Coordinates of C-alpha atoms and ligand atoms in Angstrom, one line a residue:
M1 CA 0.0 0.0 0.0
S2 CA 1.4 3.4 -0.9
F3 CA 1.9 6.1 1.7
Q4 CA -0.9 8.2 0.4
V5 CA -3.3 5.3 0.2
L6 CA -2.4 4.3 3.8
L7 CA -2.7 7.9 5.0
G8 CA -6.1 8.1 3.4
D9 CA -7.3 4.7 4.9
I10 CA -6.1 5.9 8.4
A11 CA -8.1 9.1 7.9
S12 CA -11.2 7.2 6.7
K13 CA -10.7 4.4 9.3
K14 CA -10.6 1.9 6.5
A15 CA -7.1 0.9 7.7
S16 CA -7.2 -2.4 9.6
V17 CA -5.4 -2.6 12.9
G18 CA -3.6 -5.6 14.5
I19 CA -2.6 -5.4 18.1
I20 CA -0.1 -7.9 19.6
G21 CA -0.3 -8.0 23.4
L22 CA -3.8 -7.7 24.9
G23 CA -2.9 -6.9 28.5
Y24 CA -3.2 -3.6 30.5
V25 CA -1.9 -1.7 27.5
G26 CA -3.1 -3.5 24.4
L27 CA -6.7 -4.3 25.4
P28 CA -7.7 -0.7 26.3
L29 CA -6.1 0.4 23.1
A30 CA -7.9 -2.2 21.0
I31 CA -11.3 -1.3 22.5
L32 CA -10.6 2.4 22.0
A33 CA -9.6 1.9 18.4
S34 CA -12.7 -0.2 17.8
V35 CA -14.9 2.4 19.4
R36 CA -13.3 5.1 17.3
G37 CA -14.3 3.2 14.1
Y38 CA -11.3 0.9 13.2
N39 CA -11.5 -2.8 12.6
V40 CA -9.2 -4.3 15.1
S41 CA -7.7 -7.8 15.4
G42 CA -6.4 -8.8 18.8
L43 CA -3.6 -11.2 17.9
L44 CA -3.0 -13.8 20.6
R45 CA -0.5 -16.6 21.0
T46 CA -2.8 -19.4 21.9
T47 CA -6.3 -20.6 20.7
E48 CA -7.2 -20.8 24.4
K49 CA -6.5 -17.1 24.8
V50 CA -8.5 -16.3 21.6
K51 CA -11.4 -18.4 22.9
R52 CA -11.4 -16.7 26.4
L53 CA -11.2 -13.2 25.0
S54 CA -13.8 -13.9 22.3
Q55 CA -16.1 -14.8 25.2
G56 CA -15.4 -11.5 26.8
E57 CA -13.1 -12.9 29.5
T58 CA -9.9 -11.0 30.5
D59 CA -7.6 -10.7 33.4
V60 CA -7.3 -6.9 32.8
D61 CA -9.4 -5.7 35.7
T62 CA -9.5 -2.1 34.4
I63 CA -11.7 -3.2 31.5
K64 CA -15.4 -2.8 31.9
A65 CA -17.0 -6.1 30.8
E66 CA -19.8 -4.3 28.9
S67 CA -17.4 -2.2 26.8
L68 CA -15.5 -5.4 25.8
K69 CA -18.7 -7.3 25.0
K70 CA -19.9 -4.3 23.0
V71 CA -17.0 -4.2 20.6
L72 CA -16.9 -8.0 20.3
K73 CA -20.6 -8.0 19.5
S74 CA -20.2 -5.2 16.9
G75 CA -17.5 -7.2 15.2
T76 CA -15.1 -4.2 15.2
F77 CA -12.8 -6.1 17.6
V78 CA -12.0 -9.7 16.8
P79 CA -9.5 -11.8 18.8
R80 CA -7.5 -14.0 16.4
L81 CA -4.5 -16.3 16.6
L82 CA -1.2 -14.6 16.1
T83 CA 0.1 -16.0 12.8
I84 CA 2.1 -14.5 9.9
E85 CA -1.1 -14.6 7.8
E86 CA -3.1 -12.7 10.3
I87 CA -0.3 -10.2 10.8
E88 CA -0.2 -9.6 7.0
K89 CA -4.0 -8.8 6.9
N90 CA -3.4 -5.6 8.8
D91 CA -2.4 -2.2 7.6
I92 CA -1.2 -1.1 11.1
I93 CA 0.5 -3.5 13.5
I94 CA 0.9 -2.3 17.1
I95 CA 3.1 -4.0 19.6
C96 CA 2.0 -3.9 23.3
V97 CA 3.9 -6.8 24.9
P98 CA 5.5 -6.6 28.3
T99 CA 9.1 -5.6 28.7
P100 CA 9.9 -6.8 32.3
V101 CA 13.2 -7.3 34.1
T102 CA 14.9 -10.5 35.0
Q103 CA 15.5 -11.6 38.7
K104 CA 18.8 -9.9 38.3
K105 CA 17.0 -6.6 37.3
T106 CA 18.3 -6.7 33.8
P107 CA 16.1 -5.9 30.8
D108 CA 14.1 -9.0 29.6
L109 CA 13.4 -8.3 25.9
A110 CA 12.4 -11.9 25.2
P111 CA 8.7 -11.2 24.6
I112 CA 9.3 -8.3 22.2
K113 CA 12.2 -10.1 20.4
S114 CA 9.8 -13.0 19.8
V115 CA 7.3 -10.6 18.2
A116 CA 10.1 -9.0 16.1
T117 CA 11.2 -12.4 14.9
M118 CA 7.7 -13.2 13.8
L119 CA 7.2 -9.8 12.1
S120 CA 10.6 -10.3 10.2
Q121 CA 9.0 -13.3 8.5
A122 CA 5.9 -11.4 7.3
N123 CA 5.4 -9.3 4.2
L124 CA 5.1 -5.8 5.8
S125 CA 5.4 -3.9 2.6
G126 CA 3.3 -0.7 2.8
K127 CA 2.4 -1.3 6.5
L128 CA 2.9 0.8 9.6
V129 CA 4.5 -0.9 12.6
I130 CA 4.1 0.9 15.9
N131 CA 6.0 -0.1 19.1
E132 CA 4.1 0.9 22.3
S133 CA 6.2 -1.4 24.5
T134 CA 8.6 0.4 26.9
V135 CA 12.2 0.0 25.8
A136 CA 15.5 1.8 26.1
P137 CA 16.5 4.4 23.5
G138 CA 17.7 2.7 20.3
S139 CA 15.8 -0.5 20.9
T140 CA 12.8 0.0 18.5
R141 CA 15.2 0.9 15.6
E142 CA 17.3 -2.1 16.4
L143 CA 14.5 -4.6 17.0
F144 CA 12.7 -3.7 13.8
S145 CA 15.8 -3.0 11.6
F146 CA 14.6 -5.7 9.2
L147 CA 11.7 -3.4 8.1
K148 CA 12.4 -2.3 4.5
S149 CA 12.0 1.2 3.3
D150 CA 8.6 0.5 1.7
S151 CA 7.1 0.0 5.2
Y152 CA 6.8 2.4 8.1
L153 CA 8.1 2.3 11.7
A154 CA 7.0 4.5 14.6
C155 CA 7.3 4.4 18.4
S156 CA 4.7 5.7 20.9
P157 CA 5.4 4.3 24.4
E158 CA 2.3 3.3 26.3
R159 CA 1.0 5.7 29.0
V160 CA -1.8 3.6 30.5
D161 CA -2.5 4.2 34.1
P162 CA -3.7 0.9 35.6
G163 CA -6.7 1.5 37.8
N164 CA -8.4 3.7 35.4
S165 CA -11.1 2.7 32.8
E166 CA -10.2 2.4 29.2
K167 CA -11.8 5.8 28.4
H168 CA -8.9 7.3 30.3
V169 CA -6.6 6.1 27.6
S170 CA -8.2 8.5 25.1
Q171 CA -7.5 11.4 27.5
I172 CA -3.8 10.7 27.9
A173 CA -1.4 12.7 25.6
K174 CA 0.9 10.5 23.6
V175 CA 4.4 11.0 22.4
V176 CA 5.0 9.8 18.9
G177 CA 8.3 9.4 16.9
G178 CA 9.0 7.9 13.5
R179 CA 11.9 6.3 11.7
D180 CA 11.2 8.8 8.9
P181 CA 8.8 11.7 8.3
K182 CA 6.2 9.5 6.5
S183 CA 6.2 7.0 9.4
L184 CA 5.7 9.9 11.8
E185 CA 2.9 11.4 9.7
L186 CA 1.1 8.1 9.5
A187 CA 1.3 7.3 13.3
T188 CA 0.3 10.9 14.2
A189 CA -2.8 10.6 11.9
F190 CA -3.7 7.3 13.6
Y191 CA -3.4 8.5 17.2
K192 CA -5.2 11.8 16.4
N193 CA -8.1 9.7 15.3
L194 CA -8.0 7.8 18.6
L195 CA -7.2 10.4 21.2
D196 CA -9.0 13.4 22.6
A197 CA -5.7 14.4 24.1
N198 CA -2.6 15.8 22.4
V199 CA -0.4 13.8 20.1
V200 CA 3.1 15.1 20.8
Q201 CA 5.5 14.6 17.9
V202 CA 9.2 14.3 18.5
S203 CA 12.1 14.1 16.0
T204 CA 13.2 10.5 16.4
L205 CA 12.3 7.1 17.7
E206 CA 14.9 7.5 20.4
A207 CA 13.4 10.7 21.7
T208 CA 10.1 8.9 22.4
E209 CA 11.9 6.0 24.1
M210 CA 13.9 8.4 26.2
A211 CA 10.9 10.5 27.1
K212 CA 9.2 7.4 28.5
M213 CA 12.3 6.4 30.4
L214 CA 12.6 10.0 31.9
E215 CA 8.9 10.0 32.9
N216 CA 9.1 6.8 34.9
T217 CA 12.6 7.2 36.2
Y218 CA 11.7 10.7 37.4
R219 CA 8.8 9.2 39.4
A220 CA 11.0 6.4 40.8
V221 CA 13.7 8.8 42.0
N222 CA 11.3 11.2 43.6
I223 CA 9.6 8.4 45.4
A224 CA 13.0 7.3 46.6
L225 CA 13.7 10.8 47.8
I226 CA 10.6 11.0 49.9
N227 CA 11.2 7.5 51.3
E228 CA 14.7 8.7 52.4
I229 CA 13.3 11.9 53.9
A230 CA 10.6 9.9 55.7
L231 CA 13.1 7.7 57.4
L232 CA 15.0 10.7 58.6
C233 CA 11.8 12.3 59.8
E234 CA 11.2 9.2 62.0
T235 CA 14.5 9.8 63.8
L236 CA 13.5 13.5 64.4
H237 CA 9.9 12.8 65.3
I238 CA 8.7 15.0 62.5
D239 CA 5.5 14.0 60.6
V240 CA 6.5 13.6 57.0
L241 CA 3.0 14.2 55.7
E242 CA 2.9 17.6 57.4
V243 CA 6.2 18.4 55.8
I244 CA 5.0 17.3 52.3
R245 CA 1.9 19.4 52.7
A246 CA 4.0 22.4 53.6
A247 CA 6.5 21.8 50.8
S248 CA 3.6 21.5 48.4
T249 CA 2.9 25.2 48.8
K250 CA 6.1 25.7 46.7
W251 CA 5.4 26.0 43.0
S252 CA 8.3 23.9 41.9
F253 CA 7.7 21.0 44.3
Q254 CA 5.8 17.9 43.1
A255 CA 4.5 15.8 46.0
H256 CA 5.4 12.1 46.2
F257 CA 4.6 9.9 49.2
P258 CA 6.6 7.4 51.3
S259 CA 5.3 3.9 51.5
I260 CA 5.9 0.2 52.1
G261 CA 7.6 0.3 48.6
V262 CA 7.3 0.7 44.9
G263 CA 5.5 -2.0 42.7
G264 CA 3.9 -2.4 39.4
H265 CA 5.2 -3.1 35.9
C266 CA 6.5 0.4 35.2
I267 CA 8.1 2.4 38.0
P268 CA 10.2 -0.3 39.6
V269 CA 11.1 -1.8 36.2
D270 CA 11.6 0.8 33.5
P271 CA 14.5 2.6 35.2
Y272 CA 16.6 -0.5 35.0
Y273 CA 16.5 -0.3 31.2
I274 CA 18.1 3.2 31.2
V275 CA 20.7 2.1 33.9
E276 CA 21.7 -0.8 31.7
L277 CA 22.0 1.4 28.6
A278 CA 24.0 4.0 30.5
K279 CA 26.5 1.3 31.5
R280 CA 26.7 0.1 27.9
M281 CA 27.3 3.7 26.7
E282 CA 30.0 4.2 29.3
S283 CA 28.0 6.9 31.0
P284 CA 27.1 5.0 34.2
M285 CA 24.4 6.3 36.4
T286 CA 24.7 6.7 40.2
V287 CA 21.5 8.6 41.3
V288 CA 19.1 6.1 39.6
P289 CA 20.6 2.9 41.0
A290 CA 20.7 4.4 44.5
A291 CA 17.1 5.4 44.2
L292 CA 16.0 2.0 43.0
S293 CA 17.9 0.4 45.9
R294 CA 16.2 2.8 48.4
N295 CA 12.8 1.9 47.0
N296 CA 13.6 -1.8 47.1
S297 CA 14.6 -1.6 50.7
M298 CA 11.3 -0.1 52.0
P299 CA 9.6 -3.5 52.8
S300 CA 12.6 -4.4 55.0
S301 CA 12.5 -0.9 56.6
L302 CA 8.8 -1.5 57.5
F303 CA 9.7 -5.0 58.8
R304 CA 12.3 -3.5 61.2
K305 CA 9.5 -1.5 62.7
L306 CA 7.4 -4.6 63.1
R307 CA 10.4 -6.2 65.0
T308 CA 10.2 -3.4 67.6
I309 CA 6.6 -4.3 68.5
Y310 CA 6.2 -8.0 67.7
K311 CA 6.2 -10.6 70.5
K312 CA 6.1 -14.3 69.7
G313 CA 2.5 -15.6 69.4
M314 CA 1.0 -12.2 68.4
S315 CA -1.6 -12.4 65.6
V316 CA -0.3 -10.6 62.5
L317 CA -2.4 -9.8 59.4
V318 CA -1.3 -8.0 56.2
Y319 CA -4.1 -6.0 54.7
G320 CA -3.7 -5.4 51.0
L321 CA -1.3 -7.3 48.7
T322 CA -1.6 -5.5 45.4
Y323 CA 1.0 -3.0 44.2
K324 CA -1.4 0.0 44.5
K325 CA -4.9 0.6 45.8
D326 CA -8.2 -0.5 44.2
I327 CA -6.7 -2.8 41.6
A328 CA -6.0 -6.6 41.6
D329 CA -2.4 -6.4 40.1
T330 CA 0.3 -7.9 42.3
R331 CA 3.2 -7.4 40.0
E332 CA 6.4 -6.4 41.9
S333 CA 4.1 -5.7 44.9
P334 CA 6.0 -4.4 47.9
A335 CA 3.3 -5.9 50.2
L336 CA 4.2 -9.4 48.8
A337 CA 7.9 -8.6 49.4
F338 CA 6.9 -7.8 53.0
C339 CA 5.1 -11.1 53.3
E340 CA 8.2 -12.9 52.0
I341 CA 10.3 -11.2 54.8
L342 CA 7.7 -12.3 57.4
K343 CA 8.1 -15.9 56.1
E344 CA 11.9 -15.8 56.2
A345 CA 11.7 -14.5 59.8
S346 CA 9.3 -17.4 60.6
I347 CA 6.7 -15.0 61.9
P348 CA 3.2 -16.5 61.4
F349 CA 0.7 -14.2 59.7
T350 CA -2.4 -14.2 57.6
V351 CA -3.5 -11.8 54.8
Y352 CA -6.6 -10.1 53.5
D353 CA -7.2 -8.4 50.2
P354 CA -10.7 -7.6 49.0
H355 CA -9.5 -7.4 45.4
L356 CA -8.0 -11.0 45.3
S357 CA -9.9 -14.2 45.3
D358 CA -9.3 -16.9 47.9
K359 CA -7.9 -19.0 45.0
R360 CA -5.5 -16.2 44.0
I361 CA -4.3 -15.8 47.7
G362 CA -3.8 -19.5 47.9
A363 CA -1.8 -19.5 44.7
L364 CA 0.4 -16.8 46.2
G365 CA 1.2 -19.3 49.0
L366 CA -0.6 -17.1 51.6
V367 CA -3.3 -17.8 54.1
K368 CA -6.4 -15.7 54.2
G369 CA -7.2 -14.3 57.6
R370 CA -10.5 -14.2 59.4
R371 CA -12.4 -10.9 59.6
E372 CA -11.6 -10.2 63.2
P373 CA -9.4 -7.9 65.2
V374 CA -5.6 -8.8 65.3
E375 CA -2.8 -7.7 67.5
I376 CA -0.6 -6.3 64.6
L377 CA -2.3 -5.1 61.4
V378 CA 0.1 -4.2 58.6
I379 CA -1.4 -2.0 55.8
G380 CA 0.2 -3.2 52.6
T381 CA -2.3 -1.6 50.2
D382 CA -4.8 1.1 51.1
H383 CA -7.8 -0.2 49.1
K384 CA -11.0 1.9 49.4
E385 CA -12.6 -1.0 51.3
L386 CA -10.2 -0.3 54.2
S387 CA -12.3 2.6 55.4
D388 CA -15.0 0.1 56.4
D389 CA -12.7 -2.9 57.1
K390 CA -10.5 -1.0 59.6
A391 CA -13.2 -1.4 62.3
V392 CA -13.2 -5.2 61.6
F393 CA -9.4 -5.7 62.0
I394 CA -8.5 -3.0 64.6
S395 CA -9.4 -3.2 68.3
K396 CA -8.3 -0.7 70.9
D397 CA -5.2 -2.9 71.5
T398 CA -4.2 -3.3 67.9
L399 CA -0.8 -2.1 66.8
V400 CA -1.0 -0.7 63.2
L401 CA 1.9 -0.7 60.9
D402 CA 0.6 1.7 58.3
G403 CA 2.7 1.0 55.1
R404 CA 0.6 3.5 53.2
N405 CA 0.2 6.3 55.8
T406 CA -3.5 5.9 55.2
F407 CA -4.7 6.8 58.7
I408 CA -4.9 10.5 59.6
K409 CA -5.7 9.8 63.3
K410 CA -4.7 7.2 65.8
M411 CA -6.3 3.8 65.4
G412 CA -6.1 1.0 67.9
A413 CA -3.2 1.4 70.4
K414 CA -0.7 3.0 68.0
V415 CA -0.2 3.7 64.3
I416 CA 3.4 3.4 63.1
G417 CA 3.6 4.8 59.6
V418 CA 6.4 5.5 57.1
G419 CA 7.8 8.8 58.4
R420 CA 5.2 9.4 61.0
T421 CA 3.7 7.8 64.1
L422 CA 0.2 8.4 65.6
V423 CA -0.1 7.8 69.3
Ligands
LIG1 N1 4.1 5.0 44.9 C1 4.7 5.4 46.1 N2 4.7 6.8 46.3 C2 4.2 7.7 45.4 C3 3.6 7.2 44.2 C4 3.6 5.8 44.0 O1 5.2 4.7 46.9 O2 4.2 8.9 45.6 C5 4.1 3.5 44.6 C6 2.8 3.0 44.4 O3 2.1 2.5 45.5 C7 3.1 1.8 43.5 C8 4.3 2.3 42.7 O4 4.9 3.3 43.5 O5 3.5 0.7 44.2 C9 3.9 2.8 41.3 O6 2.9 3.7 41.5 P1 2.3 4.5 40.2 O7 1.2 5.4 40.8 O8 3.3 5.1 39.4 O9 1.5 3.3 39.5 P2 1.7 2.7 38.1 O10 2.8 1.7 38.1 O11 0.4 2.2 37.7 O12 2.2 3.9 37.3 C10 1.5 4.3 36.1 C11 2.6 4.7 35.2 N3 2.1 4.8 33.9 C12 2.9 4.4 32.9 O13 4.0 4.0 33.0 C13 2.4 4.6 31.5 C14 3.2 5.9 35.7 O14 4.1 6.5 34.8 C15 2.2 7.0 36.0 O15 2.8 8.1 36.6 C16 1.2 6.4 37.1 O16 0.6 5.3 36.4 C17 0.2 7.5 37.5 O17 0.6 8.6 37.5 O18 -0.9 7.1 37.9

């Protein structure tokens, strides 16, 4: 397909869209593109996944069942098996696969490399390939270097905020870069048809990748800073939340909050990609590794506080296991890291999370606690249900370890937070 024809088909929404990776990023994008008038194929690795999604089943808990069922029913979104043939049927192919880190905190590009290998075997002449997966600068160009000059390559790193509904995707500005001006023009035209928010063009693929790295590394470093300040506040008996409120009156201060730790598939992960690249470019980072180490140490820091109050035989319950409130995602969850530390210290405990099924809790190797007061309550995640549940788990004698600084007044016998204590 020539550039002009593809540009016209994008404008008229005749262009067909294939999305590889239907998780927190790909599925909201697929639904949004369908709702905005494109015919979208969700390309999945197994027939089982195709069957499940075709029946409206997904593990992505930010998707409203009715919005998925609606696009499935309308036929504008069709789950299909990921094959070369299916790939070649699309004019636009968008990659939304995970880019995690290994146990050793090094980039794990296996999922995206596997997709690139498959694409390299397809005839992509006249087609637009867009990478939304988060990678270090230079990776998109390298991974898809097989694309000939008669196809188009763009990069627009995902900016989904898990915990929001898919309509939120349309309201998030997107950064877009292209391998060449035509690729940039095509990708820009596509996202402008999808989003109500700005489409921000940059000059290169690498600039988009670096912008994403900066966004999330900035957040990780600032969270580490407030974690470090909070620990100092504890030694000085200063309430860190009061200090944050005061500092927030300064125009150039952006508030971040100390906690049990940093989880999810973005903030504790993406910075390792830029750290590794900096090493390779012989421009090693010092601030970012130190910040990541600080964040990774927060579960242990909270555990040290538990040690000061725990006596053998006390009942301990960890409330909230997911990486942030009101979602069911446990990836890199600091609350789970805290549970591991309890296990290593042979301290018996139970858990409770209103967003996780008993089956899921069992699969995590944890024991669900009864809904009754305990002697030590650890807040791992401050789900909205906690406002009601606190009365269930906290008696006048309960010692609360508030890993989310969620309580604004004393509960039980004492509240030990992160950078503050309520007595
Ligand atoms: N956290 C803190 N202190 C803070 C903020 C967060 O400890 O001040 C913790 C959270 O509890 C969580 C982790 O850090 O465990 C990550 O929190 P997050 O709010 O950044 O949650 P994510 O991972 O869902 O972040 C996403 C990211 N979006 C993308 O990468 C596309 C992130 O860039 C956004 O800034 C974030 O959503 C958002 O702002 O909601």
